[in-house]
PDB file of C-alpha atoms in Angstrom:
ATOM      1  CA  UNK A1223     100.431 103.242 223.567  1.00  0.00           C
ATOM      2  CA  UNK A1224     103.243 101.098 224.724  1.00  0.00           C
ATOM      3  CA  UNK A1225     103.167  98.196 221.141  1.00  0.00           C
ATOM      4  CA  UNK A1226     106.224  95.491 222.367  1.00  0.00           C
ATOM      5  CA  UNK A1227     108.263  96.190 219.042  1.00  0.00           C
ATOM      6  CA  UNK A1228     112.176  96.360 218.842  1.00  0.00           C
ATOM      7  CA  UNK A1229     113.676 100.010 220.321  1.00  0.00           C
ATOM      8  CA  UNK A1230     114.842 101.070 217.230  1.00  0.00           C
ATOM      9  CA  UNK A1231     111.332 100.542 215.708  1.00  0.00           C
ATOM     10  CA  UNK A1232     109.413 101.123 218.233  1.00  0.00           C
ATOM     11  CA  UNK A1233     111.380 105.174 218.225  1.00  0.00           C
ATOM     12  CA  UNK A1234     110.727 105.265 214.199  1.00  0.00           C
ATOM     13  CA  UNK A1235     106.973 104.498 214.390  1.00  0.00           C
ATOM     14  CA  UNK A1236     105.939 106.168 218.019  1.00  0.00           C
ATOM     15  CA  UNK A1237     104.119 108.645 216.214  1.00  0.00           C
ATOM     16  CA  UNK A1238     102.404 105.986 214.798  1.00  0.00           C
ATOM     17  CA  UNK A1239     101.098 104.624 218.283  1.00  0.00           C
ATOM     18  CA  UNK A1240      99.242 107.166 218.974  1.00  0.00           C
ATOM     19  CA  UNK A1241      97.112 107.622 215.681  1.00  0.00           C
ATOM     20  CA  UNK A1242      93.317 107.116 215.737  1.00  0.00           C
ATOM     21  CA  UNK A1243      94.125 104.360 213.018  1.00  0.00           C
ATOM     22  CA  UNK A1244      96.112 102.569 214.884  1.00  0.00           C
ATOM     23  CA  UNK A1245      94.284 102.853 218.469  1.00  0.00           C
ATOM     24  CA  UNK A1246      91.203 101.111 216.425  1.00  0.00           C
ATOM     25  CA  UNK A1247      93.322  98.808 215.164  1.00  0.00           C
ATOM     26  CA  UNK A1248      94.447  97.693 218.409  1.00  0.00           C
ATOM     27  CA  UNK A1249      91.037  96.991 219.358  1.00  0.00           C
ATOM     28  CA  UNK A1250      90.333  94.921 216.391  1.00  0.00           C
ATOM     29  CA  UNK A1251      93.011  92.693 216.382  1.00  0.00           C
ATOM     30  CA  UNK A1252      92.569  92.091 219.938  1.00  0.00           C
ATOM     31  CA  UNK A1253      88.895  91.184 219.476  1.00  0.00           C
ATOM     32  CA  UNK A1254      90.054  88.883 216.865  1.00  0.00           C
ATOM     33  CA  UNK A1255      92.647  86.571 218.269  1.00  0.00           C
ATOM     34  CA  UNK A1256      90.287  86.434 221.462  1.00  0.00           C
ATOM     35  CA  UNK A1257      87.293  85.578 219.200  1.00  0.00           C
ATOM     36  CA  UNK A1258      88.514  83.729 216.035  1.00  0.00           C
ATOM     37  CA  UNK A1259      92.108  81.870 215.096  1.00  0.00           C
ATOM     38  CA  UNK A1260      94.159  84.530 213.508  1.00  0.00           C
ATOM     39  CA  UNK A1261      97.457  84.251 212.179  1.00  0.00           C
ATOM     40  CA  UNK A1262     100.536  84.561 212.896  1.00  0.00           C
ATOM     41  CA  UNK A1263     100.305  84.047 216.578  1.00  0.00           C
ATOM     42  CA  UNK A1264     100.280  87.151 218.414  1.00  0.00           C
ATOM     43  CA  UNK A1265     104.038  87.346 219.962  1.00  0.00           C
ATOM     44  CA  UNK A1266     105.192  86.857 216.108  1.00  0.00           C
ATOM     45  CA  UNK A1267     102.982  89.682 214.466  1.00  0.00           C
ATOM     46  CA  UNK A1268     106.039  92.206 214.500  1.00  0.00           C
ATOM     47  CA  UNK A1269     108.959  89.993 214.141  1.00  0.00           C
ATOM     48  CA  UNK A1270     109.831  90.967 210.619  1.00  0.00           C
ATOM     49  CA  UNK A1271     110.943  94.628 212.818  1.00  0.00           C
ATOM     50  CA  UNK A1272     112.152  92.655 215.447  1.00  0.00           C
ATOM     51  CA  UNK A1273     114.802  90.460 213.669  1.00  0.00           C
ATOM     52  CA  UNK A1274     115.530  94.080 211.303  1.00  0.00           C
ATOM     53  CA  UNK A1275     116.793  97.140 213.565  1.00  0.00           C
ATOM     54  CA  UNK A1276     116.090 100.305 211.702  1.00  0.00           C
ATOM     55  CA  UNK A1277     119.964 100.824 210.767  1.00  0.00           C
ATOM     56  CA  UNK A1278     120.915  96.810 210.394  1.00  0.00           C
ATOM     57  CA  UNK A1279     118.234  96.690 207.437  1.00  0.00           C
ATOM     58  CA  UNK A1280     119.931  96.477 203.577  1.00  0.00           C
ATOM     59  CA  UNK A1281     117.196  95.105 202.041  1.00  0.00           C
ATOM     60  CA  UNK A1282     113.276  95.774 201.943  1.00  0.00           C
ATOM     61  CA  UNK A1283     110.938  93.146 200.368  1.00  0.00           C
ATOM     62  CA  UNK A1284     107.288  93.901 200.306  1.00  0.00           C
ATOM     63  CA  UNK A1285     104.644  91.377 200.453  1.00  0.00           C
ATOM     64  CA  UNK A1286     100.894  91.860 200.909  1.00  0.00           C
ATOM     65  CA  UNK A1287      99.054  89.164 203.543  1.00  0.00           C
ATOM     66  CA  UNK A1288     100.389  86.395 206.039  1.00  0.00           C
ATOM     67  CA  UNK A1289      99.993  83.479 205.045  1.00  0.00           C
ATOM     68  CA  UNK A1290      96.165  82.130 206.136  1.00  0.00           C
ATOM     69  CA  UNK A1291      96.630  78.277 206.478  1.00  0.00           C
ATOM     70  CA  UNK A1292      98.091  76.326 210.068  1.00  0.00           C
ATOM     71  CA  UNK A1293     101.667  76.955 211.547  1.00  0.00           C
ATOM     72  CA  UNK A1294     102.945  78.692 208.228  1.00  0.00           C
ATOM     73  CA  UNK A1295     103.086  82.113 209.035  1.00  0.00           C
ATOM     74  CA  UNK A1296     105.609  83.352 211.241  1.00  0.00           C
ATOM     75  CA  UNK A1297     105.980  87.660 210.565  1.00  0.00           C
ATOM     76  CA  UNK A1298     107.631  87.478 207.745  1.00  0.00           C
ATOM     77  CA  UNK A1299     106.132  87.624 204.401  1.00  0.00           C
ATOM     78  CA  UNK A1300     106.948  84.527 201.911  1.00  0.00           C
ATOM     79  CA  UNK A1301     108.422  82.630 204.953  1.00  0.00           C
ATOM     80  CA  UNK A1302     107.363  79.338 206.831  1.00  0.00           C
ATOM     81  CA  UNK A1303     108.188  77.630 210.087  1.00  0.00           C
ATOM     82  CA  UNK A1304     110.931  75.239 209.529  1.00  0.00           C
ATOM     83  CA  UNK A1305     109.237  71.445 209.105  1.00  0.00           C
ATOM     84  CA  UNK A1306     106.114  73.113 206.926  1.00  0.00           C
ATOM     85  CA  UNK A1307     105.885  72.714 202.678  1.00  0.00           C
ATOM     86  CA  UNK A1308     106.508  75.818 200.891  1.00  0.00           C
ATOM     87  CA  UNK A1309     103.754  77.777 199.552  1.00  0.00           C
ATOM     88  CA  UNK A1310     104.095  77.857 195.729  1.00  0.00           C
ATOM     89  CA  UNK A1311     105.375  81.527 195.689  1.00  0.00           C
ATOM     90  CA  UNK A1312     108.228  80.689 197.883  1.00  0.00           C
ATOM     91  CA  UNK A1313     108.690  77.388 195.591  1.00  0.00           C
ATOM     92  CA  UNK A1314     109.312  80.123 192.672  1.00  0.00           C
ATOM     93  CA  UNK A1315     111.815  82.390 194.709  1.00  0.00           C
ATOM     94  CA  UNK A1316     113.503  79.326 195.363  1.00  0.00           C
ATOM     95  CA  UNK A1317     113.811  78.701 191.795  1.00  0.00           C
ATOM     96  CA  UNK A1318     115.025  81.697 190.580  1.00  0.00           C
ATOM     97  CA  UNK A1319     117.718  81.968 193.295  1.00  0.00           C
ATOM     98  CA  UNK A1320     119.157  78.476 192.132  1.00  0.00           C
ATOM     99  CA  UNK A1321     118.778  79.809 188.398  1.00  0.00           C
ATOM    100  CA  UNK A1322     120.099  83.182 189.174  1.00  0.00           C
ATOM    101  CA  UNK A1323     122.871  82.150 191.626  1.00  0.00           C
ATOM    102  CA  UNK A1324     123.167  78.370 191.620  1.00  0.00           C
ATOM    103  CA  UNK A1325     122.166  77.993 195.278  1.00  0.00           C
ATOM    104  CA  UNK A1326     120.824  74.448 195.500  1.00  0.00           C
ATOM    105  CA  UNK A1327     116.700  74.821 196.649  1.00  0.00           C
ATOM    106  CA  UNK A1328     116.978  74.673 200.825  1.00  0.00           C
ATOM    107  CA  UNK A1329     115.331  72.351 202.681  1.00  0.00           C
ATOM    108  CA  UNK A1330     113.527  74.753 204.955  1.00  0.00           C
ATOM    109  CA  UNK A1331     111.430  77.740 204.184  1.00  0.00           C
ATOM    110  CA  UNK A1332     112.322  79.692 207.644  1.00  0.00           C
ATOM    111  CA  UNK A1333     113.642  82.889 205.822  1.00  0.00           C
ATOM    112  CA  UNK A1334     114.299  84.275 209.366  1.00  0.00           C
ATOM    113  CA  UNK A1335     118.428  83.320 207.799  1.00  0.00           C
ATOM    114  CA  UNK A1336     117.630  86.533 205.541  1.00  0.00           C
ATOM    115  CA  UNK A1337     115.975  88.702 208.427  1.00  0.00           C
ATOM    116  CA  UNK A1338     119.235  88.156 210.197  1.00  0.00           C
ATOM    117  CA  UNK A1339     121.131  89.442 207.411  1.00  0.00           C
ATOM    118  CA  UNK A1340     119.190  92.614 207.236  1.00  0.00           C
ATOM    119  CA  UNK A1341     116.318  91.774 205.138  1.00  0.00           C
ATOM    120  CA  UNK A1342     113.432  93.170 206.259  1.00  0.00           C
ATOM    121  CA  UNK A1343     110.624  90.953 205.123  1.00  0.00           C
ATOM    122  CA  UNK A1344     107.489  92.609 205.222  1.00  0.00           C
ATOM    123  CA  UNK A1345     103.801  92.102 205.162  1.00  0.00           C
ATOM    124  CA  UNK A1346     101.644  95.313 203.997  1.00  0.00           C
ATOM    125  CA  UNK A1347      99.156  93.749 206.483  1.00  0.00           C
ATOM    126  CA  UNK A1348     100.330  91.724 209.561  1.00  0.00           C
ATOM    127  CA  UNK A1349      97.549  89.643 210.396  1.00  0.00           C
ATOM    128  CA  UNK A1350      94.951  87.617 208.869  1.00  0.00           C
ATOM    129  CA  UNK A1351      92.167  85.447 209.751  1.00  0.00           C
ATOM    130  CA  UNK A1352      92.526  81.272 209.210  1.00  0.00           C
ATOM    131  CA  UNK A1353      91.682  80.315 206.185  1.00  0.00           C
ATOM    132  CA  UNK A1354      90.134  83.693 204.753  1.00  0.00           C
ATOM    133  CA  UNK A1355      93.005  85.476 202.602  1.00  0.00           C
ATOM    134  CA  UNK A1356      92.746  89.108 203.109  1.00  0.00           C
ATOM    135  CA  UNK A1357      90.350  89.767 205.919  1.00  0.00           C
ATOM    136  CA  UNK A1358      92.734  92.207 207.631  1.00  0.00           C
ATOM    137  CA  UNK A1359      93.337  94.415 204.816  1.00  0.00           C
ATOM    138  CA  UNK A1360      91.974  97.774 204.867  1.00  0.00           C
ATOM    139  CA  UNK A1361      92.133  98.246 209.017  1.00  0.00           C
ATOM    140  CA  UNK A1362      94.644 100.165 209.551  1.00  0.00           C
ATOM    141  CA  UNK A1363      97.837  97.915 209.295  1.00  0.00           C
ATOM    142  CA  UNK A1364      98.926  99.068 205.390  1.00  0.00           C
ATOM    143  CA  UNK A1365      99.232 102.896 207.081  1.00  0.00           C
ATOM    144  CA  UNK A1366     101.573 101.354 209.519  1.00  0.00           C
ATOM    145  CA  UNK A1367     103.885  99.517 207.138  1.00  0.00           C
ATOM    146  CA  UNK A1368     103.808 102.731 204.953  1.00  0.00           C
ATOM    147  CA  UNK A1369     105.055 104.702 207.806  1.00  0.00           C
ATOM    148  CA  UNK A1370     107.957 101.944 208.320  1.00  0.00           C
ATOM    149  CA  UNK A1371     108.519 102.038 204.536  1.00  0.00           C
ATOM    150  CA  UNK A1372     108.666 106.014 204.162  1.00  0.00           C
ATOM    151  CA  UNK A1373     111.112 106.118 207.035  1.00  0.00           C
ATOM    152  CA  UNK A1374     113.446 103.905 205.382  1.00  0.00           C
ATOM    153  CA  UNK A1375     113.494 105.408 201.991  1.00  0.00           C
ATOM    154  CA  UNK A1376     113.944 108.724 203.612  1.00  0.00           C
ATOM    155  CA  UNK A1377     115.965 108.660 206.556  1.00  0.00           C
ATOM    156  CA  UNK A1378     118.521 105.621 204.982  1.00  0.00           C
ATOM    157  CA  UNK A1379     120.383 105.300 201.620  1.00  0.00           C
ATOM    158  CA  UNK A1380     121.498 102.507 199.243  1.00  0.00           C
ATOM    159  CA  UNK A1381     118.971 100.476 200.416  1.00  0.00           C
ATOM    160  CA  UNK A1382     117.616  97.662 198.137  1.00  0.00           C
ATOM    161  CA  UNK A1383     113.645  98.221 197.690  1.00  0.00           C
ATOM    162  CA  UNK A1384     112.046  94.713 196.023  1.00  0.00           C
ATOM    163  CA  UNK A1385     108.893  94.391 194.935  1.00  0.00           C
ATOM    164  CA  UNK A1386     107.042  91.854 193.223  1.00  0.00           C
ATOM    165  CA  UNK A1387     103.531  92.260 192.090  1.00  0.00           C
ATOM    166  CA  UNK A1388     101.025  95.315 191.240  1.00  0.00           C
ATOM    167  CA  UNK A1389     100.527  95.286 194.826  1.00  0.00           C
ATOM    168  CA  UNK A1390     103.985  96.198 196.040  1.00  0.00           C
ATOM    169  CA  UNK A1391     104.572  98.363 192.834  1.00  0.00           C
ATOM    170  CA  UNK A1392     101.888 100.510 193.961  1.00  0.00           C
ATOM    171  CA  UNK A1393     103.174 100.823 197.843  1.00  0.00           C
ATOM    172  CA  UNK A1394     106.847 101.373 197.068  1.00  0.00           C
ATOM    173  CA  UNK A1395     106.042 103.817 193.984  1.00  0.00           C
ATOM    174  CA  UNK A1396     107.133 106.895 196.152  1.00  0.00           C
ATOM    175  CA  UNK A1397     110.566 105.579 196.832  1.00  0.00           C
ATOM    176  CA  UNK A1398     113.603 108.026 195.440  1.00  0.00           C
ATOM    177  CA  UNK A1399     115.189 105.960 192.508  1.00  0.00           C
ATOM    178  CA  UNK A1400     118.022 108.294 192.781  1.00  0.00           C
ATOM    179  CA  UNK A1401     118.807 107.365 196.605  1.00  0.00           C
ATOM    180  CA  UNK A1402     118.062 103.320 196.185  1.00  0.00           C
ATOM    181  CA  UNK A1403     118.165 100.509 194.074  1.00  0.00           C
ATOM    182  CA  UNK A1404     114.178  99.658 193.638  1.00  0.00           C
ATOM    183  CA  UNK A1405     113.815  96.451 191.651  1.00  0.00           C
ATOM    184  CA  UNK A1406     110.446  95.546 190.684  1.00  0.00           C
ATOM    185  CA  UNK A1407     108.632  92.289 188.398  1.00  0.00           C
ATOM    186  CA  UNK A1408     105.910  90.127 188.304  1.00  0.00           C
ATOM    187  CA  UNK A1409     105.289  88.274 191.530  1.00  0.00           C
ATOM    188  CA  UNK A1410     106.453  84.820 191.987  1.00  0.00           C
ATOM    189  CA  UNK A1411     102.817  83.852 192.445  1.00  0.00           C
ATOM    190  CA  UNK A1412     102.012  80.817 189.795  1.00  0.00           C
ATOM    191  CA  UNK A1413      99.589  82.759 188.463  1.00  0.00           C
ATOM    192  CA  UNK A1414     102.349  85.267 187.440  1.00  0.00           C
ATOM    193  CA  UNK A1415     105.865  83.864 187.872  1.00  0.00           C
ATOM    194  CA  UNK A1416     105.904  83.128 184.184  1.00  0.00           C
ATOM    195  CA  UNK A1417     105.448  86.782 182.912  1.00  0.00           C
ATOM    196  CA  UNK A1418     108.633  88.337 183.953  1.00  0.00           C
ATOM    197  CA  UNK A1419     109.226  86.879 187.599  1.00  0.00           C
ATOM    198  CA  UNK A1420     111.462  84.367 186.400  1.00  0.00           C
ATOM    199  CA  UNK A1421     114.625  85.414 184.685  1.00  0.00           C
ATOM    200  CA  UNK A1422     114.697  88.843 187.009  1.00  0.00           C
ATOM    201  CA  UNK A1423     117.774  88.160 188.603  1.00  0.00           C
ATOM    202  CA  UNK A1424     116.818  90.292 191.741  1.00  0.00           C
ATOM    203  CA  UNK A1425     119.120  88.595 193.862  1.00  0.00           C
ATOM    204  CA  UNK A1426     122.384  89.143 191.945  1.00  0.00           C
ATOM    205  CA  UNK A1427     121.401  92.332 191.506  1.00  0.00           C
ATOM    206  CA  UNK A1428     120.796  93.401 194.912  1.00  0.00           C
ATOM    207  CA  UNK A1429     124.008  91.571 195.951  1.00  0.00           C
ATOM    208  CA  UNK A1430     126.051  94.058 193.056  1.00  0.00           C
ATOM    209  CA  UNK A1431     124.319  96.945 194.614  1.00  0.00           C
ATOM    210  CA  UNK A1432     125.490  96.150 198.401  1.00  0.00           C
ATOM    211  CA  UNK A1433     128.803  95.143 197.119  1.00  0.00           C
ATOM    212  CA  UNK A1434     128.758  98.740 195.117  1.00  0.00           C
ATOM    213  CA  UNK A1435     128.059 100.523 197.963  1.00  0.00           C
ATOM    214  CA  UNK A1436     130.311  98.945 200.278  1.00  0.00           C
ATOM    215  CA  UNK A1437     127.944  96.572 201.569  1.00  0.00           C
ATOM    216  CA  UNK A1438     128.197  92.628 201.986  1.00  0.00           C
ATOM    217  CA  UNK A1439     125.940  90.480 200.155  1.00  0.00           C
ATOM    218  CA  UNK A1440     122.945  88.698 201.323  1.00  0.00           C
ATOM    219  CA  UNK A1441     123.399  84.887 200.957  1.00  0.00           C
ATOM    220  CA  UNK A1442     120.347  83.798 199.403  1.00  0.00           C
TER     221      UNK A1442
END
């Protein structure tokens, strides 16, 4: 199946193409963006791998869903278009980057900045329904962004692995703690920023790391 995805990607996951899973997938999300509004639009569903070649990527942060409501999602997970409010998750990364770092809070949440720096910002599952939080999960798309992840941790080293939440816990839990820096907490949700989300000082962290291993840093 030819999937429009950046070369470097689009070599990594190939295999991936031409799965059953991913076949059926095809057809589903198809059948949804002709039938229903679906988010993010369709030109945009793989542009967290198309801002990130395979070798440009330093950092990995896993998130779960796009975001469900108008013109926020974009392909990357926590981001919004430039112009729309942040989601309170993103509100709480914010925070913690001015408390960890001292950068002031920016005035847009386009986190495509980050992507460019070689932060691969990804959704377990790329699409979603309006309005209905979830409704893509379980079709196919989390064996895909496995696939990407399991590349990275083994075929790359000294890569930063970040996840926030039970959710990315569980997909990153096979990553080789001996080959990357894998920084996990409580997700920056409201619901959770509280219990150990705040205070985590990921992003210093992960800058040490890079520095350490002869990497520049990501400004956050």
């Amino acid at each position: 199946m030819n999937v429009q995805i950046e070369e470097s990607w689009k070599k990594q996951l190939a295999p991936e193409f031409e799965k059953p899973y991913f076949i059926k997938l095809t057809e589903f999300v198809r059948n949804e963006y002709r039938s229903t509004t679906v988010y993010p639009p369709g030109k945009l569903i793989f542009n967290a791998f198309n801002l990130c070649p395979f070798d440009k990527i330093k950092v990995v942060i896993i998130g779960q869903d796009p975001y469900h409501g108008p013109r926020q999602a974009h392909g990357l997970c926590f981001s919004v278009n430039d112009g729309v409010a942040f989601p309170p998750s993103l509100q709480n990364i914010f925070k913690e980057i001015q408390s960890d770092l001292g950068n002031p809070i920016p005035t847009s949440g386009n986190l495509t900045r980050w992507a460019n720096q070689g932060v691969l910002l990804l959704n377990a599952t790329l699409t979603v329904r309006a309005h209905q939080a979830g409704s893509h999960q379980r079709k196919g798309w989390e064996e895909l962004t496995d696939a990407a992840i399991q590349a990275l941790a083994s075929q790359r080293e000294h890569l930063v692995f970040i996840l926030w939440g039970a959710y990315a816990q569980k997909k990153g839990a096979f990553i080789d703690r001996n080959k990357h820096l894998v920084l996990s907490s409580a997700h920056p949700s409201p619901l959770s920023a509280y219990n150990g989300f705040f205070g985590n000082k990921h992003f210093s962290k992960t800058n040490e790391y890079l520095i350490a291993h002869g990497e520049s840093p990501i400004e956050w």
